[in-house]
mmCIF file of C-alpha atoms and ligand atoms in Angstrom:
data_model
loop_
_atom_site.group_PDB
_atom_site.id
_atom_site.type_symbol
_atom_site.label_atom_id
_atom_site.label_comp_id
_atom_site.label_asym_id
_atom_site.label_seq_id
_atom_site.Cartn_x
_atom_site.Cartn_y
_atom_site.Cartn_z
ATOM 1 C CA MET A 281 115.239 94.428 96.559
ATOM 2 C CA GLU A 282 111.994 92.487 94.870
ATOM 3 C CA PRO A 283 111.115 93.901 91.444
ATOM 4 C CA GLN A 284 107.783 95.765 92.006
ATOM 5 C CA PRO A 285 105.003 95.125 89.813
ATOM 6 C CA PRO A 286 103.799 97.411 87.471
ATOM 7 C CA LEU A 287 101.488 100.274 88.762
ATOM 8 C CA SER A 288 99.160 100.491 86.511
ATOM 9 C CA PRO A 289 96.979 98.250 87.036
ATOM 10 C CA THR A 290 96.765 98.748 90.881
ATOM 11 C CA VAL A 291 96.106 102.574 90.463
ATOM 12 C CA ALA A 292 92.110 103.510 91.791
ATOM 13 C CA VAL A 293 90.875 106.804 90.802
ATOM 14 C CA ARG A 294 88.290 108.123 92.714
ATOM 15 C CA PRO A 295 86.802 111.991 93.305
ATOM 16 C CA ALA A 296 89.354 113.758 95.571
ATOM 17 C CA GLU A 297 88.753 114.911 99.499
ATOM 18 C CA ALA A 298 89.784 117.557 101.677
ATOM 19 C CA ALA A 299 91.953 115.042 103.073
ATOM 20 C CA ASP A 300 93.824 114.618 100.067
ATOM 21 C CA LEU A 301 94.641 117.892 100.007
ATOM 22 C CA PRO A 302 98.043 117.710 101.212
ATOM 23 C CA ALA A 303 99.243 115.216 98.703
ATOM 24 C CA ILE A 304 97.746 116.635 95.837
ATOM 25 C CA ALA A 305 99.734 120.094 96.720
ATOM 26 C CA ALA A 306 103.009 118.097 96.863
ATOM 27 C CA ILE A 307 102.666 116.870 93.899
ATOM 28 C CA TYR A 308 101.893 120.305 92.103
ATOM 29 C CA ASN A 309 103.959 122.201 94.188
ATOM 30 C CA ASP A 310 107.147 119.944 92.857
ATOM 31 C CA PHE A 311 106.511 121.266 89.258
ATOM 32 C CA VAL A 312 105.493 124.862 90.879
ATOM 33 C CA VAL A 313 109.363 125.051 91.994
ATOM 34 C CA ASN A 314 111.199 122.998 89.408
ATOM 35 C CA ALA A 315 109.245 123.039 86.341
ATOM 36 C CA THR A 316 107.601 124.763 83.302
ATOM 37 C CA ALA A 317 104.140 122.700 83.149
ATOM 38 C CA THR A 318 102.495 124.733 85.162
ATOM 39 C CA PHE A 319 102.708 128.453 85.420
ATOM 40 C CA ASP A 320 102.613 128.979 89.150
ATOM 41 C CA THR A 321 105.626 130.251 90.300
ATOM 42 C CA LYS A 322 105.124 129.728 94.026
ATOM 43 C CA PRO A 323 104.234 126.971 96.258
ATOM 44 C CA TRP A 324 100.397 126.423 96.867
ATOM 45 C CA THR A 325 98.954 127.811 100.296
ATOM 46 C CA ARG A 326 97.027 125.337 103.045
ATOM 47 C CA LYS A 327 94.687 128.096 102.543
ATOM 48 C CA ALA A 328 94.386 128.454 98.173
ATOM 49 C CA GLN A 329 94.335 124.281 98.094
ATOM 50 C CA SER A 330 91.021 124.452 100.079
ATOM 51 C CA ARG A 331 89.642 127.180 98.042
ATOM 52 C CA TRP A 332 90.406 125.537 94.712
ATOM 53 C CA LEU A 333 88.949 122.924 96.001
ATOM 54 C CA GLY A 334 85.380 124.532 97.131
ATOM 55 C CA GLU A 335 86.134 126.311 93.195
ATOM 56 C CA HIS A 336 85.804 122.437 91.732
ATOM 57 C CA GLY A 337 82.713 120.908 92.736
ATOM 58 C CA HIS A 338 80.203 119.450 90.168
ATOM 59 C CA PRO A 339 80.448 120.246 87.056
ATOM 60 C CA TYR A 340 83.800 120.748 87.580
ATOM 61 C CA ALA A 341 86.067 118.064 88.843
ATOM 62 C CA VAL A 342 88.780 116.666 90.840
ATOM 63 C CA LEU A 343 90.273 113.253 90.775
ATOM 64 C CA VAL A 344 93.113 111.586 92.264
ATOM 65 C CA ALA A 345 94.849 108.056 91.186
ATOM 66 C CA VAL A 346 95.617 106.369 94.419
ATOM 67 C CA HIS A 347 98.474 103.289 94.653
ATOM 68 C CA ARG A 348 98.607 101.677 97.930
ATOM 69 C CA ASP A 349 96.582 104.198 99.899
ATOM 70 C CA GLU A 350 99.097 107.108 98.710
ATOM 71 C CA VAL A 351 97.675 109.475 96.052
ATOM 72 C CA VAL A 352 100.126 109.461 92.839
ATOM 73 C CA GLY A 353 98.467 111.543 90.589
ATOM 74 C CA TRP A 354 95.453 113.750 90.213
ATOM 75 C CA ALA A 355 93.258 115.568 87.769
ATOM 76 C CA SER A 356 91.221 118.557 87.262
ATOM 77 C CA LEU A 357 88.235 119.916 85.330
ATOM 78 C CA SER A 358 87.887 123.668 85.603
ATOM 79 C CA PRO A 359 86.068 126.890 84.538
ATOM 80 C CA PHE A 360 87.012 127.777 81.139
ATOM 81 C CA HIS A 361 86.264 131.221 81.651
ATOM 82 C CA THR A 362 84.548 133.037 83.861
ATOM 83 C CA LYS A 363 81.546 134.425 81.123
ATOM 84 C CA PRO A 364 78.380 132.455 81.229
ATOM 85 C CA ALA A 365 78.502 131.610 77.340
ATOM 86 C CA TYR A 366 81.890 128.990 78.160
ATOM 87 C CA ARG A 367 80.015 127.408 80.778
ATOM 88 C CA PHE A 368 79.576 124.080 78.288
ATOM 89 C CA THR A 369 83.805 124.017 77.784
ATOM 90 C CA ALA A 370 85.904 122.922 80.925
ATOM 91 C CA GLU A 371 90.164 123.168 81.309
ATOM 92 C CA ASP A 372 91.461 119.767 82.275
ATOM 93 C CA SER A 373 95.180 119.565 84.287
ATOM 94 C CA VAL A 374 96.691 116.176 85.139
ATOM 95 C CA TYR A 375 100.056 116.147 87.505
ATOM 96 C CA VAL A 376 101.139 112.625 88.068
ATOM 97 C CA ARG A 377 103.886 112.406 90.969
ATOM 98 C CA ALA A 378 107.439 113.367 89.599
ATOM 99 C CA GLY A 379 109.391 109.769 89.145
ATOM 100 C CA LEU A 380 106.240 107.711 88.578
ATOM 101 C CA GLU A 381 105.715 109.526 84.460
ATOM 102 C CA GLY A 382 105.136 106.493 82.035
ATOM 103 C CA ASP A 383 103.403 104.353 83.944
ATOM 104 C CA GLY A 384 99.843 104.901 82.374
ATOM 105 C CA ILE A 385 99.363 107.121 85.828
ATOM 106 C CA GLY A 386 98.202 110.221 83.597
ATOM 107 C CA ALA A 387 96.076 107.826 80.387
ATOM 108 C CA GLN A 388 93.782 106.580 83.513
ATOM 109 C CA LEU A 389 93.408 109.770 84.743
ATOM 110 C CA LEU A 390 92.434 111.383 81.711
ATOM 111 C CA ALA A 391 90.431 108.969 80.660
ATOM 112 C CA ARG A 392 87.906 109.350 83.673
ATOM 113 C CA LEU A 393 88.271 113.004 83.507
ATOM 114 C CA LEU A 394 86.709 112.856 80.183
ATOM 115 C CA GLU A 395 83.703 110.891 81.018
ATOM 116 C CA VAL A 396 82.858 112.461 83.990
ATOM 117 C CA ALA A 397 83.023 115.614 81.242
ATOM 118 C CA ALA A 398 80.870 113.931 79.330
ATOM 119 C CA GLU A 399 78.480 113.141 82.415
ATOM 120 C CA ASN A 400 78.527 116.287 83.838
ATOM 121 C CA GLY A 401 76.780 118.045 79.894
ATOM 122 C CA PHE A 402 80.548 119.689 78.883
ATOM 123 C CA ARG A 403 80.789 120.052 74.944
ATOM 124 C CA THR A 404 84.573 120.613 74.984
ATOM 125 C CA VAL A 405 87.699 120.229 76.813
ATOM 126 C CA ILE A 406 90.448 122.641 76.125
ATOM 127 C CA ALA A 407 94.078 121.302 77.193
ATOM 128 C CA ARG A 408 96.602 123.993 77.658
ATOM 129 C CA ILE A 409 100.282 123.136 77.749
ATOM 130 C CA ALA A 410 103.163 125.235 78.700
ATOM 131 C CA GLY A 411 106.457 125.459 77.289
ATOM 132 C CA GLU A 412 108.248 121.689 75.825
ATOM 133 C CA ASN A 413 106.184 119.325 76.828
ATOM 134 C CA PRO A 414 106.065 115.829 75.059
ATOM 135 C CA ALA A 415 103.840 113.861 77.610
ATOM 136 C CA SER A 416 101.147 115.766 77.636
ATOM 137 C CA VAL A 417 101.224 116.125 74.005
ATOM 138 C CA ARG A 418 101.624 112.645 73.158
ATOM 139 C CA LEU A 419 98.327 112.592 76.864
ATOM 140 C CA HIS A 420 96.836 114.398 75.249
ATOM 141 C CA ARG A 421 96.908 113.326 71.548
ATOM 142 C CA ARG A 422 96.139 109.573 72.537
ATOM 143 C CA PHE A 423 92.725 111.067 74.182
ATOM 144 C CA GLY A 424 91.486 112.800 70.855
ATOM 145 C CA PHE A 425 92.579 116.188 71.676
ATOM 146 C CA ARG A 426 93.790 117.961 68.442
ATOM 147 C CA ARG A 427 95.740 121.377 68.174
ATOM 148 C CA VAL A 428 94.006 124.426 67.565
ATOM 149 C CA GLY A 429 97.116 126.788 67.859
ATOM 150 C CA VAL A 430 99.908 128.253 69.957
ATOM 151 C CA GLU A 431 100.382 131.506 72.020
ATOM 152 C CA ARG A 432 103.825 132.504 71.838
ATOM 153 C CA GLU A 433 105.788 133.445 74.687
ATOM 154 C CA VAL A 434 102.899 134.401 76.719
ATOM 155 C CA GLY A 435 104.609 132.603 79.808
ATOM 156 C CA TYR A 436 108.013 133.603 81.681
ATOM 157 C CA LYS A 437 109.608 131.118 84.246
ATOM 158 C CA LEU A 438 112.843 129.405 84.895
ATOM 159 C CA ALA A 439 114.378 132.509 83.084
ATOM 160 C CA ARG A 440 112.637 131.258 79.303
ATOM 161 C CA TRP A 441 109.947 132.868 77.798
ATOM 162 C CA LEU A 442 107.008 130.242 77.150
ATOM 163 C CA ASP A 443 104.557 129.371 74.791
ATOM 164 C CA VAL A 444 101.316 127.412 75.023
ATOM 165 C CA LEU A 445 99.850 124.787 72.646
ATOM 166 C CA VAL A 446 96.169 125.090 73.088
ATOM 167 C CA MET A 447 94.565 121.163 72.247
ATOM 168 C CA GLN A 448 90.935 120.802 72.334
ATOM 169 C CA LYS A 449 88.633 117.594 72.208
ATOM 170 C CA MET A 450 84.916 117.799 71.449
ATOM 171 C CA LEU A 451 82.625 115.515 73.304
ATOM 172 C CA ALA A 452 79.856 115.573 71.407
ATOM 173 C CA GLY A 453 78.284 117.253 68.112
HETATM 174 C C1 COA B 117 102.198 114.824 81.226
HETATM 175 C C2 COA B 117 101.884 113.257 82.363
HETATM 176 C C3 COA B 117 100.617 113.921 83.220
HETATM 177 C C4 COA B 117 101.570 112.161 81.525
HETATM 178 O O1 COA B 117 101.434 111.315 83.147
HETATM 179 P P1 COA B 117 102.130 109.911 82.768
HETATM 180 O O2 COA B 117 101.324 108.908 83.739
HETATM 181 O O3 COA B 117 103.263 110.002 82.417
HETATM 182 O O4 COA B 117 101.584 109.243 80.866
HETATM 183 P P2 COA B 117 101.267 107.631 80.589
HETATM 184 O O5 COA B 117 101.808 106.617 81.278
HETATM 185 O O6 COA B 117 99.715 107.348 80.988
HETATM 186 O O7 COA B 117 101.281 108.058 79.155
HETATM 187 C C5 COA B 117 100.705 108.967 78.327
HETATM 188 C C6 COA B 117 101.415 109.021 77.039
HETATM 189 O O8 COA B 117 102.540 110.140 77.434
HETATM 190 C C7 COA B 117 103.321 109.780 77.024
HETATM 191 N N1 COA B 117 104.938 110.215 77.804
HETATM 192 C C8 COA B 117 105.346 109.600 79.145
HETATM 193 N N2 COA B 117 105.971 110.640 79.511
HETATM 194 C C9 COA B 117 106.923 110.659 78.661
HETATM 195 C C10 COA B 117 108.092 111.448 78.054
HETATM 196 N N3 COA B 117 109.087 111.559 79.329
HETATM 197 N N4 COA B 117 108.589 111.845 76.952
HETATM 198 C C11 COA B 117 107.709 111.965 75.839
HETATM 199 N N5 COA B 117 106.494 110.695 76.318
HETATM 200 C C12 COA B 117 106.135 110.609 77.218
HETATM 201 C C13 COA B 117 103.641 107.739 76.943
HETATM 202 O O9 COA B 117 104.542 107.474 76.046
HETATM 203 C C14 COA B 117 102.023 107.860 76.252
HETATM 204 O O10 COA B 117 102.083 108.110 74.651
HETATM 205 P P3 COA B 117 101.207 107.267 74.038
HETATM 206 O O11 COA B 117 100.309 106.535 74.474
HETATM 207 O O12 COA B 117 101.265 108.131 73.022
HETATM 208 O O13 COA B 117 102.780 105.547 73.942
HETATM 209 C C15 COA B 117 103.145 113.150 83.536
HETATM 210 O O14 COA B 117 104.037 113.332 82.724
HETATM 211 C C16 COA B 117 103.207 114.968 84.125
HETATM 212 O O15 COA B 117 102.585 114.578 85.065
HETATM 213 N N6 COA B 117 104.303 115.474 83.769
HETATM 214 C C17 COA B 117 104.109 116.541 84.734
HETATM 215 C C18 COA B 117 103.005 117.791 85.395
HETATM 216 C C19 COA B 117 102.738 117.705 82.956
HETATM 217 O O16 COA B 117 103.370 118.327 82.453
HETATM 218 N N7 COA B 117 101.178 118.420 83.593
HETATM 219 C C20 COA B 117 100.758 118.366 82.536
HETATM 220 C C21 COA B 117 100.333 119.769 82.363
HETATM 221 S S1 COA B 117 99.349 120.394 80.274
#
């Protein structure tokens, strides 16, 4: 077999559309079932996916990374809290298809997501990183997120108590 060229130069990052939802869910549901990266424990239903996309209109966002017409990763900016004084704060998520980690896809998604966050008027972005997740910690640190603290054993999944590491990036001020 011919060696494959590196993915990263050919990944395009664009806003997600409804037609991307099955691919987004396939990437996410793998981690829902097999990993502690998300505290969801049941795969997303189609109805839940559509509702989730609908809740991410401006100023929030869902982006996808596309390689050869296939969605290979996604990232989102979500409300941090429902109370209105939190409206200039967003929480980020980044998921790359299992098996494609380490190729720079997460970095390309997070770079664009942070541009969108600044363009849309957010002051700060929070990452809540569950369990042991050195890839996510390195990714966020590279983009200027700093450790805020640790919520101890707030999750229980795959027969383990899980901490959440909170990291934060200031976009302005
Ligand atoms: C975390 C994740 C989004 C990173 O995306 P990625 O495409 O693998 O990341 P990149 O290739 O852009 O690399 C980003 C950084 O992570 C590091 N990294 C990637 N995989 C790693 C691993 N398995 N262990 C340690 N570091 C790793 C890279 O070296 C790089 O760090 P550097 O810039 O300091 O060199 C991806 O691994 C993923 O989807 N993981 C599962 C879901 C998840 O945990 N999402 C985050 C929820 S908070």
